[in-house]
Amino acid sequence: MLKKARIAVFVSGGGTNLEALLCAQEAGNIPNGEIVLVVSSSESAYALTRAANHGVPGAAINKTDMTQEAFEARLSEKLAEYCIDMIVLAGFLSILSEAFVRQWPERIINIHPSLIPSFCGKGMYGLKVHEAALARGVRLTGATVHLVNEIPDGGRILLQKGVEILPGDTPQVLQRRVMEQAEWILLPQATQLLAKQIVQEKEHA
C-alpha cells in the first residue's frame, strides 16, 4: 500500500518556498507526501543548501549548454531515478515544454504570487508581479497555487489567498508579506491535497 506520494521540488533561487515545504513536512502537515528530491536549474542556488540541511538529496540541472529536449530528458531521468509521483514548482524559472507537462497530467503544481488571472503571464514572476500590482493601484493581491497544464498560467486552481496592500508598500515589503501570509501557507496545503489524491488513486487502482 502506498502511504506517501514521492515529491520532487523544482527551484531556481533561494528556496524560501522550499523551506516552507520542508518545515511543513517535518511538522507533520504533509502526511501523505514526502519530499525526496530537490532539482535546481542553478548549481549556485541556495535552495540546494536548504535541501541538504534537511537531509533531502539535491541535483542541479542547468540547461544553458543544452537543448530544451536534452534538458527535459535529464529532468525525466532524475525523476525516474527517484520514482517521483508529483512535482512542485517552487520558484522554478526554467520553462517546461508542453511535451514535458503532458507526461505529468494533474501531477505538477505551481505557485504564483498574485491572484490569478491578475498579474500573470509572460514575464510576470518574482518581484515584477508585486511591482505591477503596486503600479496598478490595487488594494488586494495574494497568491495562487494551481495545477500546471499546456496553457500558460492555466490549469485548475487549487488554492488562493488574498493579501492586503498597505499604504507605503514597496515591492520588496509586499513580496515578503505575500510570502508570509499566503505562499508559505498555501503551498504546503496544496501539496498535501495533491499528495493525498495520488495516494488514494494508487490504493484504488
PDB file of N, CA and C in Angstrom, residues 124-194:
ATOM      1  N   MET A 124       5.902  37.746 -15.990  1.00  0.00           N
ATOM      2  CA  MET A 124       5.379  38.025 -14.660  1.00  0.00           C
ATOM      3  C   MET A 124       5.860  36.982 -13.661  1.00  0.00           C
ATOM      4  N   TYR A 125       6.952  37.287 -12.979  1.00  0.00           N
ATOM      5  CA  TYR A 125       7.472  36.390 -11.950  1.00  0.00           C
ATOM      6  C   TYR A 125       8.222  37.227 -10.922  1.00  0.00           C
ATOM      7  N   GLY A 126       8.361  36.657  -9.731  1.00  0.00           N
ATOM      8  CA  GLY A 126       9.132  37.308  -8.677  1.00  0.00           C
ATOM      9  C   GLY A 126       8.663  38.719  -8.364  1.00  0.00           C
ATOM     10  N   LEU A 127       9.620  39.605  -8.199  1.00  0.00           N
ATOM     11  CA  LEU A 127       9.348  40.976  -7.796  1.00  0.00           C
ATOM     12  C   LEU A 127       8.520  41.734  -8.839  1.00  0.00           C
ATOM     13  N   LYS A 128       8.622  41.323 -10.098  1.00  0.00           N
ATOM     14  CA  LYS A 128       7.889  42.011 -11.171  1.00  0.00           C
ATOM     15  C   LYS A 128       6.386  41.972 -10.930  1.00  0.00           C
ATOM     16  N   VAL A 129       5.913  40.890 -10.343  1.00  0.00           N
ATOM     17  CA  VAL A 129       4.478  40.766 -10.080  1.00  0.00           C
ATOM     18  C   VAL A 129       4.042  41.819  -9.071  1.00  0.00           C
ATOM     19  N   HIS A 130       4.819  42.007  -8.031  1.00  0.00           N
ATOM     20  CA  HIS A 130       4.473  42.966  -6.984  1.00  0.00           C
ATOM     21  C   HIS A 130       4.632  44.404  -7.476  1.00  0.00           C
ATOM     22  N   GLU A 131       5.609  44.632  -8.319  1.00  0.00           N
ATOM     23  CA  GLU A 131       5.761  45.954  -8.937  1.00  0.00           C
ATOM     24  C   GLU A 131       4.527  46.294  -9.767  1.00  0.00           C
ATOM     25  N   ALA A 132       4.039  45.305 -10.513  1.00  0.00           N
ATOM     26  CA  ALA A 132       2.857  45.520 -11.357  1.00  0.00           C
ATOM     27  C   ALA A 132       1.619  45.783 -10.512  1.00  0.00           C
ATOM     28  N   ALA A 133       1.466  45.062  -9.417  1.00  0.00           N
ATOM     29  CA  ALA A 133       0.301  45.256  -8.545  1.00  0.00           C
ATOM     30  C   ALA A 133       0.311  46.660  -7.941  1.00  0.00           C
ATOM     31  N   LEU A 134       1.463  47.118  -7.517  1.00  0.00           N
ATOM     32  CA  LEU A 134       1.562  48.464  -6.936  1.00  0.00           C
ATOM     33  C   LEU A 134       1.333  49.537  -8.003  1.00  0.00           C
ATOM     34  N   ALA A 135       1.865  49.305  -9.190  1.00  0.00           N
ATOM     35  CA  ALA A 135       1.681  50.272 -10.280  1.00  0.00           C
ATOM     36  C   ALA A 135       0.208  50.388 -10.667  1.00  0.00           C
ATOM     37  N   ARG A 136      -0.520  49.281 -10.589  1.00  0.00           N
ATOM     38  CA  ARG A 136      -1.940  49.282 -10.949  1.00  0.00           C
ATOM     39  C   ARG A 136      -2.787  49.939  -9.857  1.00  0.00           C
ATOM     40  N   GLY A 137      -2.284  49.965  -8.654  1.00  0.00           N
ATOM     41  CA  GLY A 137      -3.005  50.596  -7.562  1.00  0.00           C
ATOM     42  C   GLY A 137      -4.079  49.738  -6.927  1.00  0.00           C
ATOM     43  N   VAL A 138      -3.991  48.429  -7.090  1.00  0.00           N
ATOM     44  CA  VAL A 138      -4.988  47.550  -6.478  1.00  0.00           C
ATOM     45  C   VAL A 138      -4.790  47.504  -4.965  1.00  0.00           C
ATOM     46  N   ARG A 139      -5.833  47.160  -4.260  1.00  0.00           N
ATOM     47  CA  ARG A 139      -5.768  47.111  -2.804  1.00  0.00           C
ATOM     48  C   ARG A 139      -5.587  45.695  -2.266  1.00  0.00           C
ATOM     49  N   LEU A 140      -5.784  44.729  -3.147  1.00  0.00           N
ATOM     50  CA  LEU A 140      -5.682  43.335  -2.717  1.00  0.00           C
ATOM     51  C   LEU A 140      -4.864  42.549  -3.726  1.00  0.00           C
ATOM     52  N   THR A 141      -3.914  41.811  -3.221  1.00  0.00           N
ATOM     53  CA  THR A 141      -3.145  40.878  -4.050  1.00  0.00           C
ATOM     54  C   THR A 141      -3.175  39.536  -3.333  1.00  0.00           C
ATOM     55  N   GLY A 142      -2.184  38.699  -3.542  1.00  0.00           N
ATOM     56  CA  GLY A 142      -2.188  37.417  -2.852  1.00  0.00           C
ATOM     57  C   GLY A 142      -1.350  36.397  -3.582  1.00  0.00           C
ATOM     58  N   ALA A 143      -1.738  35.146  -3.484  1.00  0.00           N
ATOM     59  CA  ALA A 143      -1.013  34.063  -4.147  1.00  0.00           C
ATOM     60  C   ALA A 143      -1.993  32.994  -4.580  1.00  0.00           C
ATOM     61  N   THR A 144      -1.575  32.232  -5.579  1.00  0.00           N
ATOM     62  CA  THR A 144      -2.406  31.167  -6.153  1.00  0.00           C
ATOM     63  C   THR A 144      -1.558  29.923  -6.347  1.00  0.00           C
ATOM     64  N   VAL A 145      -2.072  28.791  -5.958  1.00  0.00           N
ATOM     65  CA  VAL A 145      -1.456  27.511  -6.303  1.00  0.00           C
ATOM     66  C   VAL A 145      -2.367  26.834  -7.312  1.00  0.00           C
ATOM     67  N   HIS A 146      -1.796  26.428  -8.448  1.00  0.00           N
ATOM     68  CA  HIS A 146      -2.608  25.819  -9.492  1.00  0.00           C
ATOM     69  C   HIS A 146      -1.898  24.620 -10.099  1.00  0.00           C
ATOM     70  N   LEU A 147      -2.700  23.730 -10.648  1.00  0.00           N
ATOM     71  CA  LEU A 147      -2.160  22.620 -11.419  1.00  0.00           C
ATOM     72  C   LEU A 147      -1.680  23.151 -12.757  1.00  0.00           C
ATOM     73  N   VAL A 148      -0.561  22.651 -13.234  1.00  0.00           N
ATOM     74  CA  VAL A 148       0.018  23.122 -14.488  1.00  0.00           C
ATOM     75  C   VAL A 148      -0.464  22.240 -15.626  1.00  0.00           C
ATOM     76  N   ASN A 149      -0.854  22.892 -16.734  1.00  0.00           N
ATOM     77  CA  ASN A 149      -1.139  22.148 -17.957  1.00  0.00           C
ATOM     78  C   ASN A 149      -0.498  22.872 -19.125  1.00  0.00           C
ATOM     79  N   GLU A 150      -0.918  22.564 -20.333  1.00  0.00           N
ATOM     80  CA  GLU A 150      -0.270  23.142 -21.507  1.00  0.00           C
ATOM     81  C   GLU A 150      -0.571  24.619 -21.703  1.00  0.00           C
ATOM     82  N   ILE A 151      -1.568  25.128 -21.008  1.00  0.00           N
ATOM     83  CA  ILE A 151      -1.947  26.533 -21.151  1.00  0.00           C
ATOM     84  C   ILE A 151      -1.109  27.369 -20.193  1.00  0.00           C
ATOM     85  N   PRO A 152      -0.407  28.389 -20.674  1.00  0.00           N
ATOM     86  CA  PRO A 152       0.394  29.229 -19.777  1.00  0.00           C
ATOM     87  C   PRO A 152      -0.444  29.787 -18.632  1.00  0.00           C
ATOM     88  N   ASP A 153       0.069  29.597 -17.411  1.00  0.00           N
ATOM     89  CA  ASP A 153      -0.624  30.039 -16.207  1.00  0.00           C
ATOM     90  C   ASP A 153      -2.029  29.463 -16.114  1.00  0.00           C
ATOM     91  N   GLY A 154      -2.238  28.330 -16.802  1.00  0.00           N
ATOM     92  CA  GLY A 154      -3.545  27.710 -16.763  1.00  0.00           C
ATOM     93  C   GLY A 154      -3.561  26.549 -15.793  1.00  0.00           C
ATOM     94  N   GLY A 155      -4.556  25.717 -15.953  1.00  0.00           N
ATOM     95  CA  GLY A 155      -4.696  24.592 -15.055  1.00  0.00           C
ATOM     96  C   GLY A 155      -5.671  24.917 -13.946  1.00  0.00           C
ATOM     97  N   ARG A 156      -6.147  23.908 -13.314  1.00  0.00           N
ATOM     98  CA  ARG A 156      -7.139  24.082 -12.255  1.00  0.00           C
ATOM     99  C   ARG A 156      -6.528  24.744 -11.028  1.00  0.00           C
ATOM    100  N   ILE A 157      -7.189  25.775 -10.537  1.00  0.00           N
ATOM    101  CA  ILE A 157      -6.721  26.443  -9.324  1.00  0.00           C
ATOM    102  C   ILE A 157      -7.052  25.570  -8.123  1.00  0.00           C
ATOM    103  N   LEU A 158      -6.049  25.318  -7.306  1.00  0.00           N
ATOM    104  CA  LEU A 158      -6.256  24.529  -6.097  1.00  0.00           C
ATOM    105  C   LEU A 158      -6.600  25.416  -4.905  1.00  0.00           C
ATOM    106  N   LEU A 159      -5.794  26.458  -4.702  1.00  0.00           N
ATOM    107  CA  LEU A 159      -5.989  27.327  -3.547  1.00  0.00           C
ATOM    108  C   LEU A 159      -5.590  28.754  -3.896  1.00  0.00           C
ATOM    109  N   GLN A 160      -6.281  29.724  -3.315  1.00  0.00           N
ATOM    110  CA  GLN A 160      -5.912  31.125  -3.416  1.00  0.00           C
ATOM    111  C   GLN A 160      -6.081  31.785  -2.058  1.00  0.00           C
ATOM    112  N   LYS A 161      -5.275  32.808  -1.806  1.00  0.00           N
ATOM    113  CA  LYS A 161      -5.400  33.559  -0.552  1.00  0.00           C
ATOM    114  C   LYS A 161      -5.053  35.016  -0.825  1.00  0.00           C
ATOM    115  N   GLY A 162      -5.925  35.909  -0.400  1.00  0.00           N
ATOM    116  CA  GLY A 162      -5.709  37.328  -0.605  1.00  0.00           C
ATOM    117  C   GLY A 162      -4.819  37.933   0.465  1.00  0.00           C
ATOM    118  N   VAL A 163      -4.091  38.964   0.074  1.00  0.00           N
ATOM    119  CA  VAL A 163      -3.220  39.710   0.983  1.00  0.00           C
ATOM    120  C   VAL A 163      -3.434  41.197   0.723  1.00  0.00           C
ATOM    121  N   GLU A 164      -3.660  41.955   1.778  1.00  0.00           N
ATOM    122  CA  GLU A 164      -3.926  43.382   1.647  1.00  0.00           C
ATOM    123  C   GLU A 164      -2.659  44.152   1.276  1.00  0.00           C
ATOM    124  N   ILE A 165      -2.818  45.108   0.387  1.00  0.00           N
ATOM    125  CA  ILE A 165      -1.735  46.036   0.068  1.00  0.00           C
ATOM    126  C   ILE A 165      -1.898  47.260   0.956  1.00  0.00           C
ATOM    127  N   LEU A 166      -0.835  47.655   1.624  1.00  0.00           N
ATOM    128  CA  LEU A 166      -0.892  48.734   2.594  1.00  0.00           C
ATOM    129  C   LEU A 166      -0.216  49.995   2.068  1.00  0.00           C
ATOM    130  N   PRO A 167      -0.645  51.152   2.556  1.00  0.00           N
ATOM    131  CA  PRO A 167      -0.005  52.409   2.137  1.00  0.00           C
ATOM    132  C   PRO A 167       1.498  52.367   2.431  1.00  0.00           C
ATOM    133  N   GLY A 168       2.278  52.841   1.488  1.00  0.00           N
ATOM    134  CA  GLY A 168       3.724  52.875   1.682  1.00  0.00           C
ATOM    135  C   GLY A 168       4.439  51.588   1.324  1.00  0.00           C
ATOM    136  N   ASP A 169       3.695  50.584   0.862  1.00  0.00           N
ATOM    137  CA  ASP A 169       4.342  49.318   0.479  1.00  0.00           C
ATOM    138  C   ASP A 169       5.334  49.541  -0.658  1.00  0.00           C
ATOM    139  N   THR A 170       6.469  48.900  -0.545  1.00  0.00           N
ATOM    140  CA  THR A 170       7.402  48.779  -1.664  1.00  0.00           C
ATOM    141  C   THR A 170       7.236  47.381  -2.229  1.00  0.00           C
ATOM    142  N   PRO A 171       7.739  47.122  -3.443  1.00  0.00           N
ATOM    143  CA  PRO A 171       7.649  45.768  -3.972  1.00  0.00           C
ATOM    144  C   PRO A 171       8.274  44.732  -3.044  1.00  0.00           C
ATOM    145  N   GLN A 172       9.382  45.097  -2.402  1.00  0.00           N
ATOM    146  CA  GLN A 172      10.067  44.155  -1.519  1.00  0.00           C
ATOM    147  C   GLN A 172       9.244  43.866  -0.261  1.00  0.00           C
ATOM    148  N   VAL A 173       8.665  44.903   0.304  1.00  0.00           N
ATOM    149  CA  VAL A 173       7.833  44.719   1.503  1.00  0.00           C
ATOM    150  C   VAL A 173       6.595  43.897   1.171  1.00  0.00           C
ATOM    151  N   LEU A 174       5.981  44.204   0.040  1.00  0.00           N
ATOM    152  CA  LEU A 174       4.787  43.465  -0.372  1.00  0.00           C
ATOM    153  C   LEU A 174       5.120  42.010  -0.672  1.00  0.00           C
ATOM    154  N   GLN A 175       6.243  41.787  -1.328  1.00  0.00           N
ATOM    155  CA  GLN A 175       6.668  40.423  -1.627  1.00  0.00           C
ATOM    156  C   GLN A 175       6.796  39.596  -0.350  1.00  0.00           C
ATOM    157  N   ARG A 176       7.417  40.184   0.658  1.00  0.00           N
ATOM    158  CA  ARG A 176       7.599  39.458   1.924  1.00  0.00           C
ATOM    159  C   ARG A 176       6.262  39.147   2.587  1.00  0.00           C
ATOM    160  N   ARG A 177       5.328  40.121   2.553  1.00  0.00           N
ATOM    161  CA  ARG A 177       4.023  39.889   3.178  1.00  0.00           C
ATOM    162  C   ARG A 177       3.253  38.798   2.444  1.00  0.00           C
ATOM    163  N   VAL A 178       3.320  38.801   1.119  1.00  0.00           N
ATOM    164  CA  VAL A 178       2.632  37.764   0.338  1.00  0.00           C
ATOM    165  C   VAL A 178       3.220  36.389   0.645  1.00  0.00           C
ATOM    166  N   MET A 179       4.542  36.329   0.781  1.00  0.00           N
ATOM    167  CA  MET A 179       5.171  35.058   1.151  1.00  0.00           C
ATOM    168  C   MET A 179       4.665  34.576   2.506  1.00  0.00           C
ATOM    169  N   GLU A 180       4.736  35.459   3.498  1.00  0.00           N
ATOM    170  CA  GLU A 180       4.410  35.065   4.878  1.00  0.00           C
ATOM    171  C   GLU A 180       2.926  34.757   5.062  1.00  0.00           C
ATOM    172  N   GLN A 181       2.065  35.557   4.429  1.00  0.00           N
ATOM    173  CA  GLN A 181       0.630  35.422   4.669  1.00  0.00           C
ATOM    174  C   GLN A 181      -0.084  34.507   3.672  1.00  0.00           C
ATOM    175  N   ALA A 182       0.602  34.188   2.564  1.00  0.00           N
ATOM    176  CA  ALA A 182      -0.079  33.373   1.555  1.00  0.00           C
ATOM    177  C   ALA A 182       0.777  32.217   1.045  1.00  0.00           C
ATOM    178  N   GLU A 183       1.914  32.514   0.415  1.00  0.00           N
ATOM    179  CA  GLU A 183       2.685  31.458  -0.246  1.00  0.00           C
ATOM    180  C   GLU A 183       3.109  30.349   0.711  1.00  0.00           C
ATOM    181  N   TRP A 184       3.668  30.709   1.844  1.00  0.00           N
ATOM    182  CA  TRP A 184       4.193  29.703   2.764  1.00  0.00           C
ATOM    183  C   TRP A 184       3.100  28.913   3.454  1.00  0.00           C
ATOM    184  N   ILE A 185       1.867  29.388   3.356  1.00  0.00           N
ATOM    185  CA  ILE A 185       0.707  28.672   3.900  1.00  0.00           C
ATOM    186  C   ILE A 185       0.071  27.792   2.827  1.00  0.00           C
ATOM    187  N   LEU A 186      -0.147  28.387   1.650  1.00  0.00           N
ATOM    188  CA  LEU A 186      -0.861  27.684   0.594  1.00  0.00           C
ATOM    189  C   LEU A 186      -0.086  26.521  -0.003  1.00  0.00           C
ATOM    190  N   LEU A 187       1.220  26.713  -0.222  1.00  0.00           N
ATOM    191  CA  LEU A 187       1.968  25.688  -0.947  1.00  0.00           C
ATOM    192  C   LEU A 187       1.999  24.352  -0.198  1.00  0.00           C
ATOM    193  N   PRO A 188       2.269  24.326   1.104  1.00  0.00           N
ATOM    194  CA  PRO A 188       2.174  23.038   1.811  1.00  0.00           C
ATOM    195  C   PRO A 188       0.767  22.453   1.791  1.00  0.00           C
ATOM    196  N   GLN A 189      -0.249  23.310   1.908  1.00  0.00           N
ATOM    197  CA  GLN A 189      -1.625  22.817   1.893  1.00  0.00           C
ATOM    198  C   GLN A 189      -1.959  22.170   0.551  1.00  0.00           C
ATOM    199  N   ALA A 190      -1.580  22.828  -0.529  1.00  0.00           N
ATOM    200  CA  ALA A 190      -1.862  22.297  -1.863  1.00  0.00           C
ATOM    201  C   ALA A 190      -1.062  21.031  -2.129  1.00  0.00           C
ATOM    202  N   THR A 191       0.164  21.001  -1.648  1.00  0.00           N
ATOM    203  CA  THR A 191       0.996  19.807  -1.808  1.00  0.00           C
ATOM    204  C   THR A 191       0.355  18.615  -1.121  1.00  0.00           C
ATOM    205  N   GLN A 192      -0.166  18.828   0.063  1.00  0.00           N
ATOM    206  CA  GLN A 192      -0.850  17.752   0.778  1.00  0.00           C
ATOM    207  C   GLN A 192      -2.119  17.324   0.055  1.00  0.00           C
ATOM    208  N   LEU A 193      -2.868  18.283  -0.488  1.00  0.00           N
ATOM    209  CA  LEU A 193      -4.094  17.942  -1.221  1.00  0.00           C
ATOM    210  C   LEU A 193      -3.802  17.014  -2.388  1.00  0.00           C
ATOM    211  N   LEU A 194      -2.795  17.368  -3.186  1.00  0.00           N
ATOM    212  CA  LEU A 194      -2.482  16.545  -4.349  1.00  0.00           C
ATOM    213  C   LEU A 194      -1.855  15.217  -3.928  1.00  0.00           C
TER     214      LEU A 194
END
